[in-house]
CSV table of C-alpha atoms and ligand atoms in Angstrom, one decimal:
chain,number,residue,atom,x,y,z
N,233,UNK,CA,2.6,-18.0,-2.5
N,234,UNK,CA,3.2,-15.4,0.2
N,235,UNK,CA,0.8,-15.4,3.2
N,236,UNK,CA,-2.0,-12.9,2.5
N,237,UNK,CA,-1.8,-9.7,4.5
N,238,UNK,CA,-4.5,-7.2,5.1
N,239,UNK,CA,-3.2,-3.6,5.7
N,240,UNK,CA,-6.0,-1.5,7.2
N,241,UNK,CA,-5.7,2.1,5.8
N,242,UNK,CA,-5.4,4.8,8.5
N,243,UNK,CA,-7.1,7.3,6.0
N,244,UNK,CA,-10.4,5.8,7.1
N,245,UNK,CA,-9.7,6.2,10.8
N,246,UNK,CA,-11.0,9.1,12.9
N,247,UNK,CA,-8.2,11.6,12.5
N,248,UNK,CA,-9.0,13.3,15.8
N,249,UNK,CA,-8.1,10.0,17.6
N,250,UNK,CA,-5.5,8.3,15.5
N,251,UNK,CA,-3.6,6.6,18.3
N,252,UNK,CA,-6.8,4.9,19.6
N,253,UNK,CA,-7.9,3.8,16.2
N,254,UNK,CA,-4.4,2.5,15.4
N,255,UNK,CA,-4.5,0.4,18.6
N,256,UNK,CA,-7.8,-0.9,17.5
N,257,UNK,CA,-6.3,-2.1,14.2
N,258,UNK,CA,-3.7,-4.0,16.2
N,259,UNK,CA,-6.3,-5.4,18.5
N,260,UNK,CA,-8.2,-6.7,15.5
N,261,UNK,CA,-5.2,-8.9,14.8
N,262,UNK,CA,-3.7,-6.9,11.9
N,263,UNK,CA,0.1,-6.9,11.5
N,264,UNK,CA,0.3,-4.0,9.0
N,265,UNK,CA,-1.0,-0.4,8.9
N,266,UNK,CA,-1.3,1.4,5.6
N,267,UNK,CA,-0.5,5.1,5.9
N,268,UNK,CA,-1.4,7.4,3.0
N,269,UNK,CA,0.6,10.6,2.6
N,270,UNK,CA,-0.9,13.1,0.2
N,271,UNK,CA,0.6,16.5,-0.9
N,272,UNK,CA,-2.4,18.3,-2.5
N,273,UNK,CA,-0.5,18.3,-5.9
N,274,UNK,CA,0.0,14.7,-7.0
N,275,UNK,CA,-3.4,14.0,-5.6
N,276,UNK,CA,-6.1,16.6,-4.7
N,277,UNK,CA,-6.1,15.9,-1.0
N,278,UNK,CA,-3.9,16.4,2.1
N,279,UNK,CA,-3.3,13.9,4.9
N,280,UNK,CA,-0.4,13.2,7.3
N,281,UNK,CA,3.2,14.1,7.6
N,282,UNK,CA,6.4,12.6,9.1
N,283,UNK,CA,5.4,13.9,12.5
N,284,UNK,CA,2.2,11.8,12.5
N,285,UNK,CA,4.3,8.7,11.8
N,286,UNK,CA,6.9,9.5,14.4
N,287,UNK,CA,4.2,10.1,17.1
N,288,UNK,CA,2.5,6.9,16.3
N,289,UNK,CA,5.7,4.8,16.1
N,290,UNK,CA,6.2,4.2,19.9
N,291,UNK,CA,2.5,3.3,20.4
N,292,UNK,CA,2.4,0.2,18.2
N,293,UNK,CA,4.4,-2.6,16.7
N,294,UNK,CA,2.4,-2.6,13.5
N,295,UNK,CA,4.4,-2.7,10.3
N,296,UNK,CA,4.1,0.8,8.8
N,297,UNK,CA,3.3,0.6,5.1
N,298,UNK,CA,3.7,4.2,4.0
N,299,UNK,CA,2.2,5.1,0.6
N,300,UNK,CA,3.6,8.4,-0.6
N,301,UNK,CA,1.3,10.3,-3.1
N,302,UNK,CA,3.7,13.1,-3.7
N,303,UNK,CA,5.2,14.9,-6.7
N,304,UNK,CA,8.6,15.0,-5.0
N,305,UNK,CA,8.9,11.8,-3.0
N,306,UNK,CA,12.7,11.9,-3.2
N,307,UNK,CA,12.7,14.9,-0.9
N,308,UNK,CA,10.7,13.1,1.8
N,309,UNK,CA,11.7,9.4,2.0
N,310,UNK,CA,14.4,10.0,4.5
N,311,UNK,CA,12.0,11.9,6.9
N,312,UNK,CA,9.5,9.0,6.7
N,313,UNK,CA,12.0,6.3,7.3
N,314,UNK,CA,13.5,8.2,10.2
N,315,UNK,CA,10.0,8.7,11.6
N,316,UNK,CA,9.5,4.9,11.7
N,317,UNK,CA,8.2,3.7,8.3
N,318,UNK,CA,9.0,0.1,7.7
N,319,UNK,CA,8.2,0.3,4.1
N,320,UNK,CA,8.0,3.3,1.8
N,321,UNK,CA,6.2,3.1,-1.6
N,322,UNK,CA,6.6,5.7,-4.3
N,323,UNK,CA,4.6,6.4,-7.5
N,324,UNK,CA,6.0,5.7,-10.9
N,325,UNK,CA,4.0,8.6,-12.6
N,326,UNK,CA,5.9,11.8,-11.5
N,327,UNK,CA,9.1,12.9,-13.1
N,328,UNK,CA,12.0,12.2,-10.7
N,329,UNK,CA,14.9,9.8,-10.1
N,330,UNK,CA,12.8,6.7,-9.3
N,331,UNK,CA,15.7,4.1,-9.2
N,332,UNK,CA,17.8,6.4,-7.1
N,333,UNK,CA,14.9,7.0,-4.7
N,334,UNK,CA,14.2,3.3,-4.3
N,335,UNK,CA,17.9,2.8,-3.6
N,336,UNK,CA,17.8,5.5,-1.0
N,337,UNK,CA,14.8,3.9,0.8
N,338,UNK,CA,16.7,0.6,0.9
N,339,UNK,CA,19.9,2.2,2.0
N,340,UNK,CA,18.1,3.9,4.9
N,341,UNK,CA,17.0,0.4,6.1
N,342,UNK,CA,13.4,0.3,5.0
N,343,UNK,CA,11.6,-1.8,2.4
N,344,UNK,CA,10.8,-0.1,-0.9
N,345,UNK,CA,7.8,-0.2,-3.1
N,346,UNK,CA,6.7,1.1,-6.5
N,347,UNK,CA,3.1,2.2,-7.1
N,348,UNK,CA,1.1,2.6,-10.3
N,349,UNK,CA,-2.3,4.2,-10.9
N,350,UNK,CA,-5.1,2.4,-12.7
N,351,UNK,CA,-4.4,4.0,-16.1
N,352,UNK,CA,-0.7,3.5,-15.9
N,353,UNK,CA,0.6,0.6,-18.0
N,354,UNK,CA,2.4,-2.2,-16.3
N,355,UNK,CA,5.4,-1.7,-18.5
N,356,UNK,CA,6.2,1.5,-16.6
N,357,UNK,CA,7.1,-0.4,-13.4
N,358,UNK,CA,9.0,-3.3,-15.1
N,359,UNK,CA,12.4,-1.6,-15.0
N,360,UNK,CA,12.1,-1.5,-11.1
N,361,UNK,CA,11.0,-5.0,-10.4
N,362,UNK,CA,14.5,-6.2,-9.4
N,363,UNK,CA,14.8,-3.4,-6.9
N,364,UNK,CA,11.5,-3.5,-5.0
N,365,UNK,CA,10.0,-5.5,-2.1
N,366,UNK,CA,6.4,-4.7,-3.2
N,367,UNK,CA,4.5,-3.5,-6.2
N,368,UNK,CA,1.3,-1.6,-5.4
N,369,UNK,CA,-1.4,-1.6,-8.2
N,370,UNK,CA,-3.9,1.1,-7.3
N,371,UNK,CA,-7.5,-0.1,-7.8
N,372,UNK,CA,-8.9,3.4,-7.6
N,373,UNK,CA,-7.5,6.8,-8.7
N,374,UNK,CA,-5.7,7.9,-5.5
N,375,UNK,CA,-6.7,10.8,-3.3
N,376,UNK,CA,-9.8,9.6,-1.5
N,377,UNK,CA,-11.1,6.6,0.4
N,378,UNK,CA,-14.5,5.1,-0.3
N,379,UNK,CA,-14.3,4.8,-4.1
N,380,UNK,CA,-15.3,1.7,-6.2
N,381,UNK,CA,-12.8,-1.0,-6.9
N,382,UNK,CA,-11.6,-1.1,-10.6
N,383,UNK,CA,-11.5,-4.8,-11.4
N,384,UNK,CA,-9.7,-4.5,-14.7
N,385,UNK,CA,-6.5,-3.6,-12.7
N,386,UNK,CA,-6.4,-7.3,-11.7
N,387,UNK,CA,-5.1,-8.1,-15.2
N,388,UNK,CA,-2.0,-6.2,-14.2
N,389,UNK,CA,-1.5,-8.1,-10.9
N,390,UNK,CA,-2.0,-11.4,-12.6
N,391,UNK,CA,0.7,-10.4,-15.2
N,392,UNK,CA,2.9,-9.3,-12.3
N,393,UNK,CA,2.6,-12.6,-10.6
N,394,UNK,CA,3.7,-14.3,-13.9
N,395,UNK,CA,6.7,-12.0,-14.3
N,396,UNK,CA,7.7,-12.6,-10.7
N,397,UNK,CA,7.7,-16.3,-11.2
N,398,UNK,CA,9.5,-16.2,-14.5
N,399,UNK,CA,12.2,-14.0,-13.1
N,400,UNK,CA,12.5,-15.7,-9.7
N,401,UNK,CA,11.7,-12.6,-7.8
N,402,UNK,CA,10.0,-12.2,-4.4
N,403,UNK,CA,8.3,-8.8,-4.3
N,404,UNK,CA,4.8,-8.8,-2.8
N,405,UNK,CA,1.8,-7.7,-4.9
N,406,UNK,CA,-0.5,-5.2,-3.3
N,407,UNK,CA,-3.8,-3.6,-4.3
N,408,UNK,CA,-5.3,-0.4,-2.7
N,409,UNK,CA,-8.7,1.2,-3.2
N,410,UNK,CA,-12.2,-0.2,-2.9
N,411,UNK,CA,-11.1,-3.5,-1.5
N,412,UNK,CA,-13.8,-5.4,0.4
N,413,UNK,CA,-14.6,-8.9,1.4
N,414,UNK,CA,-16.5,-9.5,-1.8
N,415,UNK,CA,-13.6,-8.7,-4.2
N,416,UNK,CA,-10.8,-10.0,-2.0
N,417,UNK,CA,-11.1,-13.5,-3.3
N,418,UNK,CA,-10.8,-12.3,-6.9
N,419,UNK,CA,-7.7,-10.3,-5.9
N,420,UNK,CA,-6.2,-13.4,-4.4
N,421,UNK,CA,-6.9,-15.4,-7.6
N,422,UNK,CA,-5.2,-12.6,-9.6
N,423,UNK,CA,-1.8,-12.9,-7.8
N,424,UNK,CA,-2.5,-10.3,-5.0
N,425,UNK,CA,-1.0,-11.2,-1.6
N,426,UNK,CA,-1.4,-7.8,0.2
N,427,UNK,CA,-4.7,-6.0,0.4
N,428,UNK,CA,-5.2,-2.5,1.7
N,429,UNK,CA,-8.7,-1.7,3.0
N,430,UNK,CA,-9.8,1.6,4.5
N,431,UNK,CA,-13.6,2.0,4.5
N,432,UNK,CA,-14.4,-1.7,4.4
N,433,UNK,CA,-12.2,-2.4,7.4
N,434,UNK,CA,-13.2,0.5,9.6
N,435,UNK,CA,-16.9,0.1,8.8
N,436,UNK,CA,-16.9,-3.7,9.3
N,437,UNK,CA,-19.3,-4.9,12.0
N,438,UNK,CA,-16.7,-7.5,13.0
N,439,UNK,CA,-13.2,-6.4,12.2
N,440,UNK,CA,-11.6,-9.5,13.6
N,441,UNK,CA,-13.8,-11.7,11.3
N,442,UNK,CA,-13.1,-9.3,8.3
N,443,UNK,CA,-9.3,-9.6,8.8
N,444,UNK,CA,-9.4,-13.3,9.3
N,445,UNK,CA,-11.5,-13.9,6.2
N,446,UNK,CA,-9.1,-12.0,4.1
N,447,UNK,CA,-5.9,-13.3,5.6
N,448,UNK,CA,-7.0,-17.0,5.4
N,449,UNK,CA,-8.7,-16.7,1.9
N,450,UNK,CA,-7.8,-19.8,0.0
N,451,UNK,CA,-6.6,-19.3,-3.6
N,452,UNK,CA,-8.8,-21.4,-5.9
G,533,DX5,C1,-6.5,6.2,-1.8
G,533,DX5,C2,-5.6,5.6,-0.7
G,533,DX5,C3,-6.1,4.4,-0.1
G,533,DX5,C4,-7.4,4.5,0.7
G,533,DX5,C5,-8.2,3.3,0.4
G,533,DX5,O1,-5.9,7.2,-2.4
G,533,DX5,O2,-4.4,5.3,-1.3
G,533,DX5,O3,-5.1,3.7,0.7
G,533,DX5,O4,-7.2,4.7,2.1
G,533,DX5,O5,-9.5,3.5,1.0
G,533,DX5,P1,-10.7,2.6,0.6
G,533,DX5,O6,-10.4,1.2,1.1
G,533,DX5,O7,-11.8,3.2,1.4
G,533,DX5,O8,-10.9,2.6,-0.9
G,534,ZN,ZN1,-2.9,4.0,-0.1
């Protein structure tokens, strides 16, 4: 089982002082930073662009886990890798060359991920499992932070963990949306090794303790 990782989501930071908040994430002991990119089409919200990533890159050694919520991710993966993304994850729902885009991310030297929304069947990502470093199962409908965790998604992560074992693969299994200290243990028991947390991390009274609790969570 991979070591659990908490990826604080920059969406929940103060957008007028991103660099300071990102340094705060690092100071809390995190190794990853989740960066949500929204286009106002695939999801009804707008966030950051490649320039934001490029400007933050020299300020931190955090692993940049970039989550593209775009209708045309194939047109932007290069810009985000060049800006300093360590990993780029793309959704399975829009109509574009998914296999080709994953290949492109890898050929640019970054890790590649595939993402599925809560209503999307697991079968839709199965064709890409051999190609990816991470599968991200959304536990909310993407677009906004602060929504409630959809627990039934954990059936998909548990199934993913089985498939990974059966096929001898090594991709990580990530959840994103409504993750907090209460549901983290359940996530871990359902095969999840990578947990994104926006609101719960930034609102935590003690971020160091929050991070430690999630990253040392024992699987029962
Ligand atoms: C939602 C984003 C999430 C968001 C999670 O569309 O993909 O990464 O930041 O925020 P919380 O943890 O507040 O649900
Ligand atoms: Zn996200």
